[in-house]
Amino acid sequence: MSVVLRRLADAFALLGGGILLAIVAVTTTNAFAFILDRIAGLFGTDVAGLPGYEDFVQLAISCAALMFFPYCQANRGHVSVELLTNRMPQALQRAIDLLWLGVTIAVALFLAYWMIFGMREVRSDQVVTSVLGWPSWPFYIPGLLSMILWALIAADQVFGDAANA
């Protein structure tokens, strides 16, 4: 596999992990504020949660979730049924692997294609989050790039493995 694609997959996964850590930190803070609000309620006062918490989590998870796909593909971490294929001839195993890599490429490019249309529509409609007022369209970009990187890694596995076979 190409070193550049491997490094990009690693970087996407690390960035996705960083985003998940931010989600956990914000969720923990908001949960702590909820507990403090219940305690403060006993004394006739209140503690507000984080404004726009749901907006942030929704946008952040939409980025982070897709950023792990390229890393998973680079490490062949996808689901496969090896109970049957391990007993098949090597040539048939390779053919099945190539078939599913082709399906993976098609699915990743299909999703990227439609994400472009979704992003363009959200941008033209000037969709913003309900509390924070952040525009939603830029949060499509990490997912779109993840889908393209996923397809590139699967294609590299098809053609890179064919060169090594």
Tab-separated table of C-alpha atoms in Angstrom:
chain	number	residue	atom	x	y	z
A	1	MET	CA	0.000	0.000	0.000
A	2	SER	CA	1.107	3.526	-0.726
A	3	VAL	CA	2.822	5.189	2.223
A	4	VAL	CA	0.983	8.441	1.500
A	5	LEU	CA	-2.428	6.741	1.635
A	6	ARG	CA	-1.462	4.881	4.818
A	7	ARG	CA	-0.360	8.139	6.478
A	8	LEU	CA	-3.526	9.925	5.366
A	9	ALA	CA	-5.657	7.105	6.768
A	10	ASP	CA	-3.727	7.326	10.051
A	11	ALA	CA	-4.149	11.117	10.146
A	12	PHE	CA	-7.895	10.878	9.470
A	13	ALA	CA	-8.303	8.293	12.240
A	14	LEU	CA	-6.304	10.416	14.693
A	15	LEU	CA	-8.317	13.501	13.825
A	16	GLY	CA	-11.546	11.495	14.158
A	17	GLY	CA	-10.335	10.264	17.553
A	18	GLY	CA	-9.575	13.837	18.608
A	19	ILE	CA	-13.078	14.881	17.596
A	20	LEU	CA	-14.526	11.985	19.606
A	21	LEU	CA	-12.483	13.081	22.628
A	22	ALA	CA	-13.919	16.586	22.245
A	23	ILE	CA	-17.425	15.090	22.089
A	24	VAL	CA	-16.736	13.106	25.268
A	25	ALA	CA	-15.373	16.213	27.019
A	26	VAL	CA	-18.379	18.324	26.049
A	27	THR	CA	-20.815	15.535	26.966
A	28	THR	CA	-19.124	15.027	30.325
A	29	THR	CA	-19.223	18.759	31.019
A	30	ASN	CA	-22.881	18.923	30.070
A	31	ALA	CA	-23.726	15.874	32.218
A	32	PHE	CA	-21.843	17.414	35.149
A	33	ALA	CA	-23.827	20.637	34.674
A	34	PHE	CA	-27.038	18.577	34.744
A	35	ILE	CA	-26.018	16.983	38.058
A	36	LEU	CA	-25.047	20.372	39.483
A	37	ASP	CA	-28.398	21.766	38.306
A	38	ARG	CA	-30.247	19.046	40.250
A	39	ILE	CA	-28.226	19.800	43.370
A	40	ALA	CA	-28.600	23.562	42.912
A	41	GLY	CA	-32.366	23.053	42.494
A	42	LEU	CA	-32.488	21.897	46.110
A	43	PHE	CA	-31.267	25.374	47.091
A	44	GLY	CA	-33.598	27.303	44.789
A	45	THR	CA	-31.079	28.106	42.039
A	46	ASP	CA	-29.967	26.512	38.796
A	47	VAL	CA	-26.886	25.687	36.738
A	48	ALA	CA	-27.225	25.963	32.979
A	49	GLY	CA	-25.964	23.299	30.616
A	50	LEU	CA	-23.845	24.116	27.608
A	51	PRO	CA	-25.807	26.096	25.036
A	52	GLY	CA	-25.679	24.423	21.642
A	53	TYR	CA	-24.488	21.109	23.043
A	54	GLU	CA	-26.725	19.105	20.701
A	55	ASP	CA	-25.636	21.199	17.708
A	56	PHE	CA	-21.969	20.579	18.415
A	57	VAL	CA	-22.360	16.849	19.011
A	58	GLN	CA	-24.476	16.389	15.883
A	59	LEU	CA	-21.972	18.175	13.647
A	60	ALA	CA	-18.889	16.662	15.283
A	61	ILE	CA	-20.127	13.080	15.131
A	62	SER	CA	-21.060	13.526	11.478
A	63	CYS	CA	-17.384	14.298	10.835
A	64	ALA	CA	-15.763	11.769	13.150
A	65	ALA	CA	-17.842	8.719	12.248
A	66	LEU	CA	-16.723	8.602	8.627
A	67	MET	CA	-13.090	9.460	9.342
A	68	PHE	CA	-12.376	5.916	10.575
A	69	PHE	CA	-13.416	4.175	7.340
A	70	PRO	CA	-10.128	4.770	5.460
A	71	TYR	CA	-8.064	3.505	8.421
A	72	CYS	CA	-10.257	0.436	8.729
A	73	GLN	CA	-9.858	-0.301	5.016
A	74	ALA	CA	-6.090	0.285	5.126
A	75	ASN	CA	-5.811	-2.320	7.875
A	76	ARG	CA	-8.281	-4.688	6.227
A	77	GLY	CA	-10.414	-4.275	9.325
A	78	HIS	CA	-13.682	-4.797	7.496
A	79	VAL	CA	-16.015	-7.666	8.185
A	80	SER	CA	-15.332	-10.830	6.245
A	81	VAL	CA	-16.587	-14.344	6.519
A	82	GLU	CA	-13.487	-16.458	6.696
A	83	LEU	CA	-15.156	-19.653	7.851
A	84	LEU	CA	-16.010	-20.549	4.278
A	85	THR	CA	-13.346	-18.745	2.301
A	86	ASN	CA	-10.368	-20.177	4.209
A	87	ARG	CA	-11.166	-23.600	2.776
A	88	MET	CA	-11.462	-22.332	-0.813
A	89	PRO	CA	-8.616	-22.399	-3.329
A	90	GLN	CA	-6.289	-19.388	-3.155
A	91	ALA	CA	-7.354	-18.157	-6.609
A	92	LEU	CA	-11.014	-18.144	-5.595
A	93	GLN	CA	-10.199	-16.352	-2.342
A	94	ARG	CA	-8.356	-13.686	-4.333
A	95	ALA	CA	-11.255	-13.337	-6.791
A	96	ILE	CA	-13.752	-12.873	-3.948
A	97	ASP	CA	-11.448	-10.331	-2.298
A	98	LEU	CA	-11.129	-8.376	-5.564
A	99	LEU	CA	-14.895	-8.477	-6.061
A	100	TRP	CA	-15.551	-7.021	-2.608
A	101	LEU	CA	-12.815	-4.428	-2.992
A	102	GLY	CA	-14.571	-3.372	-6.200
A	103	VAL	CA	-17.903	-3.177	-4.373
A	104	THR	CA	-16.206	-1.139	-1.622
A	105	ILE	CA	-14.804	1.312	-4.179
A	106	ALA	CA	-18.224	1.664	-5.810
A	107	VAL	CA	-20.017	2.198	-2.486
A	108	ALA	CA	-17.477	4.765	-1.245
A	109	LEU	CA	-17.640	6.737	-4.522
A	110	PHE	CA	-21.445	6.473	-4.588
A	111	LEU	CA	-21.632	7.931	-1.080
A	112	ALA	CA	-19.120	10.666	-1.958
A	113	TYR	CA	-21.109	11.538	-5.082
A	114	TRP	CA	-24.332	11.982	-3.142
A	115	MET	CA	-22.601	13.802	-0.306
A	116	ILE	CA	-21.524	16.435	-2.833
A	117	PHE	CA	-25.150	17.007	-3.774
A	118	GLY	CA	-26.210	17.079	-0.128
A	119	MET	CA	-23.489	19.577	0.723
A	120	ARG	CA	-24.409	21.800	-2.227
A	121	GLU	CA	-28.082	21.732	-1.262
A	122	VAL	CA	-27.412	22.496	2.403
A	123	ARG	CA	-25.116	25.334	1.356
A	124	SER	CA	-27.600	26.809	-1.141
A	125	ASP	CA	-30.388	26.567	1.453
A	126	GLN	CA	-28.086	28.304	3.966
A	127	VAL	CA	-28.843	25.700	6.640
A	128	VAL	CA	-27.501	26.631	10.066
A	129	THR	CA	-27.664	24.872	13.408
A	130	SER	CA	-30.629	25.822	15.566
A	131	VAL	CA	-28.772	27.137	18.634
A	132	LEU	CA	-25.229	27.982	17.631
A	133	GLY	CA	-26.124	29.274	14.172
A	134	TRP	CA	-23.175	27.488	12.561
A	135	PRO	CA	-23.487	26.730	8.841
A	136	SER	CA	-23.881	22.987	8.315
A	137	TRP	CA	-22.276	22.554	4.897
A	138	PRO	CA	-18.576	22.697	5.965
A	139	PHE	CA	-19.152	19.648	8.165
A	140	TYR	CA	-19.767	17.585	5.025
A	141	ILE	CA	-16.170	18.098	3.881
A	142	PRO	CA	-14.438	15.646	6.286
A	143	GLY	CA	-16.955	12.932	5.420
A	144	LEU	CA	-16.607	13.600	1.709
A	145	LEU	CA	-12.817	13.449	1.915
A	146	SER	CA	-13.087	10.272	4.007
A	147	MET	CA	-15.220	8.569	1.356
A	148	ILE	CA	-12.745	9.524	-1.388
A	149	LEU	CA	-9.779	8.345	0.694
A	150	TRP	CA	-11.611	5.100	1.476
A	151	ALA	CA	-12.125	4.468	-2.263
A	152	LEU	CA	-8.488	5.328	-3.036
A	153	ILE	CA	-7.202	2.914	-0.404
A	154	ALA	CA	-9.442	0.109	-1.677
A	155	ALA	CA	-8.297	0.830	-5.257
A	156	ASP	CA	-4.682	0.800	-4.111
A	157	GLN	CA	-5.316	-2.576	-2.506
A	158	VAL	CA	-6.733	-3.901	-5.794
A	159	PHE	CA	-3.926	-2.629	-7.987
A	160	GLY	CA	-1.129	-2.758	-5.415
A	161	ASP	CA	-1.904	-6.362	-4.515
A	162	ALA	CA	-2.184	-7.279	-8.193
A	163	ALA	CA	1.319	-5.926	-8.784
A	164	ASN	CA	2.620	-7.944	-5.830
A	165	ALA	CA	0.827	-11.184	-6.828
